[in-house]
């Protein structure tokens, strides 16, 4: 990547990495092209962006002709972030969603009981993370909607069925389907340096059904035949073992801070529903979430938190910390 990329360009790039539809990809690519510094060091990237925009426009036109399911699917982001659960048939994805959230998906012993993405909200302290169950991935089936959800996710939970002799083979099939696409799984989230159309999403390897007696032997085979450089968790979604460390890690992977608001006329902050913003976000970003007028008319804010003295007056470029209490003044 060339040097001297602006914060606005990086913001557009992050939005592009999380674009879940052809229309969103096109808008973000055009935003990136507008924001990229125009100098010799970015000539190649500018050319790549123009090529991607042309292809994105073609994809938009193709999407308009796609079946209604693909054309009309939308799943709004909710909570502190989104984690998408993927895996082969009968890996326990729906059971994991049910065990971590209040959702009630169909949990069956037969494969392909999940036909479309199913969301649920996973509680963590005073916030929630959106989890999304997806249809199984096989050598023959890889739903484009699942690809879009993975690309736009903050995290992927790659579930492995260690309760079946087929679990390792199914994992290899899932990995191959992603490797053959431009939406891929990785230890971190990023865009490919040589091809900005290729997007990696941070992934946890979740080894399910560890309560079964054969699981330990299958785990040894997995390490031998399918070693993966991914953060790994051993669980039983059915018996609800190992879920709390996974729950904590999922929330931490969202990489957010919680911010509470306080009205100048009130003594106590509103601790019921904190705003969640990515770590490193500015006060101005938080003000925009409250209301666009607050961002445009912001004069200053008073902040109570771990990094400032109580009631310190700050400007819009103040970097927010977890559990800050903010009183906006316009």
Coordinates of C-alpha atoms in Angstrom, one line a residue, residues 20-240:
X20 CA -22.2 -7.1 1.8
X21 CA -23.8 -6.3 -1.5
X22 CA -22.6 -5.2 -5.0
X23 CA -24.3 -1.8 -4.5
X24 CA -22.4 -1.2 -1.3
X25 CA -19.1 -2.4 -2.9
X26 CA -19.6 0.1 -5.7
X27 CA -20.4 3.0 -3.4
X28 CA -17.4 2.3 -1.2
X29 CA -15.0 1.9 -4.2
X30 CA -16.1 5.2 -5.6
X31 CA -15.6 6.8 -2.1
X32 CA -12.1 5.3 -1.9
X33 CA -11.3 6.8 -5.4
X34 CA -12.5 10.2 -4.3
X35 CA -10.5 10.1 -1.1
X36 CA -7.2 8.6 -2.3
X37 CA -4.3 11.1 -2.4
X38 CA -3.5 11.9 -6.0
X39 CA 0.3 11.4 -6.6
X40 CA 2.6 9.0 -8.3
X41 CA 2.7 6.7 -5.3
X42 CA -1.0 5.9 -5.8
X43 CA -1.1 5.6 -9.6
X44 CA -1.4 1.8 -9.5
X45 CA -4.0 1.8 -6.8
X46 CA -6.0 4.4 -8.6
X47 CA -6.0 2.3 -11.7
X48 CA -7.0 -0.8 -9.7
X49 CA -9.9 1.1 -8.1
X50 CA -11.2 2.2 -11.5
X51 CA -11.1 -1.4 -12.7
X52 CA -12.9 -2.6 -9.5
X53 CA -15.5 0.1 -10.0
X54 CA -16.2 -1.0 -13.5
X55 CA -16.6 -4.6 -12.4
X56 CA -18.7 -3.6 -9.4
X57 CA -21.1 -1.8 -11.8
X58 CA -21.4 -5.0 -13.8
X59 CA -22.1 -7.0 -10.6
X60 CA -24.8 -4.5 -9.7
X61 CA -26.5 -5.0 -13.0
X62 CA -26.2 -8.8 -12.7
X63 CA -27.6 -8.6 -9.1
X64 CA -30.7 -6.8 -10.5
X65 CA -31.4 -9.9 -12.6
X66 CA -30.7 -12.4 -9.8
X67 CA -33.5 -14.4 -8.1
X68 CA -35.6 -12.4 -5.6
X69 CA -33.9 -14.1 -2.6
X70 CA -30.4 -12.8 -3.6
X71 CA -31.6 -9.4 -4.7
X72 CA -33.7 -8.5 -1.7
X73 CA -31.8 -10.0 1.3
X74 CA -30.9 -7.5 4.0
X75 CA -29.8 -8.1 7.6
X76 CA -29.4 -4.9 9.6
X77 CA -26.3 -4.6 11.8
X78 CA -27.3 -4.5 15.5
X79 CA -25.4 -4.3 18.8
X80 CA -21.6 -3.9 19.3
X81 CA -20.7 -5.9 16.2
X82 CA -21.4 -9.0 14.1
X83 CA -20.0 -12.5 14.3
X84 CA -21.1 -15.0 11.6
X85 CA -21.2 -18.8 12.3
X86 CA -20.1 -21.0 9.4
X87 CA -19.4 -24.7 9.0
X88 CA -20.3 -27.9 7.3
X89 CA -23.6 -29.8 7.7
X90 CA -24.7 -30.7 11.2
X91 CA -21.6 -29.0 12.8
X92 CA -23.8 -27.5 15.5
X93 CA -24.2 -24.0 14.2
X94 CA -27.8 -23.6 15.2
X95 CA -27.2 -25.1 18.6
X96 CA -24.3 -22.7 19.2
X97 CA -26.6 -19.7 18.3
X98 CA -29.3 -21.0 20.6
X99 CA -26.8 -21.6 23.5
X100 CA -25.2 -18.1 23.3
X101 CA -28.4 -16.1 22.5
X102 CA -32.1 -16.0 23.1
X103 CA -32.8 -17.0 19.5
X104 CA -34.8 -20.1 18.8
X105 CA -33.4 -21.5 15.5
X106 CA -34.4 -25.0 14.3
X107 CA -31.9 -27.4 16.0
X108 CA -32.1 -30.8 14.3
X109 CA -29.9 -34.0 14.2
X110 CA -30.3 -34.0 10.4
X111 CA -28.2 -31.7 8.1
X112 CA -29.4 -28.6 6.2
X113 CA -32.0 -27.7 8.7
X114 CA -30.9 -24.1 8.3
X115 CA -32.1 -22.7 5.0
X116 CA -31.3 -19.0 5.4
X117 CA -29.3 -16.8 7.8
X118 CA -30.7 -16.6 11.3
X119 CA -29.6 -13.8 13.7
X120 CA -29.6 -13.6 17.5
X121 CA -28.2 -11.2 20.1
X122 CA -25.4 -12.5 22.4
X123 CA -25.4 -10.6 25.7
X124 CA -22.1 -9.5 27.2
X125 CA -22.3 -7.3 30.4
X126 CA -24.4 -4.3 29.3
X127 CA -24.1 -4.7 25.5
X128 CA -24.9 -7.4 22.9
X129 CA -23.1 -8.8 19.9
X130 CA -25.1 -10.0 16.8
X131 CA -24.5 -13.6 16.0
X132 CA -25.7 -15.0 12.6
X133 CA -26.2 -18.7 11.9
X134 CA -25.8 -19.6 8.2
X135 CA -26.7 -22.5 5.9
X136 CA -24.1 -25.3 5.7
X137 CA -21.2 -25.0 3.3
X138 CA -20.2 -28.1 1.2
X139 CA -18.2 -28.8 -1.9
X140 CA -21.4 -28.2 -3.9
X141 CA -23.2 -25.5 -1.9
X142 CA -21.9 -22.1 -0.9
X143 CA -24.7 -19.5 -0.6
X144 CA -23.7 -16.1 -2.0
X145 CA -25.6 -14.5 0.9
X146 CA -23.2 -16.3 3.3
X147 CA -20.2 -14.9 1.4
X148 CA -21.6 -11.4 1.8
X149 CA -22.3 -11.8 5.5
X150 CA -18.7 -13.1 6.1
X151 CA -17.2 -10.3 4.1
X152 CA -19.1 -7.7 6.2
X153 CA -18.6 -9.4 9.6
X154 CA -16.3 -8.3 12.4
X155 CA -15.6 -12.0 13.1
X156 CA -16.3 -15.5 11.8
X157 CA -16.8 -18.5 14.0
X158 CA -15.7 -21.5 11.9
X159 CA -17.4 -24.5 13.6
X160 CA -15.9 -28.0 13.3
X161 CA -17.9 -31.2 14.0
X162 CA -15.6 -33.4 16.1
X163 CA -18.6 -35.7 16.8
X164 CA -18.4 -37.2 13.4
X165 CA -15.7 -39.0 11.3
X166 CA -16.7 -36.6 8.4
X167 CA -16.0 -33.5 10.4
X168 CA -12.4 -32.9 9.3
X169 CA -13.3 -33.6 5.6
X170 CA -16.2 -31.1 5.9
X171 CA -13.8 -28.5 7.4
X172 CA -11.4 -28.9 4.5
X173 CA -14.3 -28.5 2.0
X174 CA -15.4 -25.2 3.8
X175 CA -11.8 -23.9 3.7
X176 CA -11.5 -24.7 0.0
X177 CA -14.7 -23.0 -0.9
X178 CA -13.5 -19.8 0.8
X179 CA -10.0 -20.1 -0.7
X180 CA -11.6 -20.3 -4.2
X181 CA -13.5 -17.1 -3.5
X182 CA -12.6 -13.4 -2.9
X183 CA -14.0 -13.7 0.6
X184 CA -11.5 -15.5 2.8
X185 CA -10.8 -16.5 6.4
X186 CA -7.8 -15.3 8.3
X187 CA -6.2 -14.6 11.7
X188 CA -6.9 -10.9 11.2
X189 CA -9.3 -8.8 9.0
X190 CA -7.6 -7.0 6.1
X191 CA -7.7 -6.4 2.3
X192 CA -5.1 -8.2 0.1
X193 CA -2.3 -5.8 -0.7
X194 CA -2.1 -6.9 -4.4
X195 CA -5.8 -7.3 -5.0
X196 CA -8.1 -5.1 -3.0
X197 CA -11.0 -7.2 -4.2
X198 CA -9.8 -10.0 -1.9
X199 CA -11.0 -9.6 1.7
X200 CA -9.9 -11.6 4.7
X201 CA -12.2 -11.7 7.8
X202 CA -10.8 -12.5 11.3
X203 CA -11.8 -16.1 12.2
X204 CA -11.9 -18.2 15.3
X205 CA -11.7 -22.0 15.0
X206 CA -14.4 -23.5 17.2
X207 CA -14.1 -27.2 17.9
X208 CA -17.5 -28.5 18.8
X209 CA -18.8 -31.6 20.5
X210 CA -15.7 -32.0 22.6
X211 CA -17.8 -33.8 25.2
X212 CA -18.0 -36.9 23.0
X213 CA -15.5 -39.7 23.7
X214 CA -14.2 -39.8 20.1
X215 CA -13.5 -36.1 19.9
X216 CA -10.0 -36.2 21.4
X217 CA -8.8 -38.7 18.8
X218 CA -10.4 -36.7 16.0
X219 CA -8.7 -33.5 17.4
X220 CA -5.3 -35.2 17.0
X221 CA -6.1 -36.0 13.4
X222 CA -7.2 -32.5 12.7
X223 CA -3.9 -31.1 14.0
X224 CA -2.1 -33.6 11.8
X225 CA -4.0 -33.2 8.6
X226 CA -5.5 -29.7 8.8
X227 CA -3.3 -27.4 10.9
X228 CA -4.7 -23.9 11.0
X229 CA -3.1 -20.7 12.3
X230 CA -6.3 -19.5 14.0
X231 CA -7.3 -18.7 17.6
X232 CA -9.0 -21.9 18.8
X233 CA -11.7 -22.7 21.3
X234 CA -13.0 -26.2 22.4
X235 CA -16.6 -26.3 23.3
X236 CA -19.8 -28.4 23.4
X237 CA -22.7 -26.2 22.2
X238 CA -25.1 -28.9 23.3
X239 CA -23.7 -29.3 26.9
X240 CA -22.9 -25.5 27.1

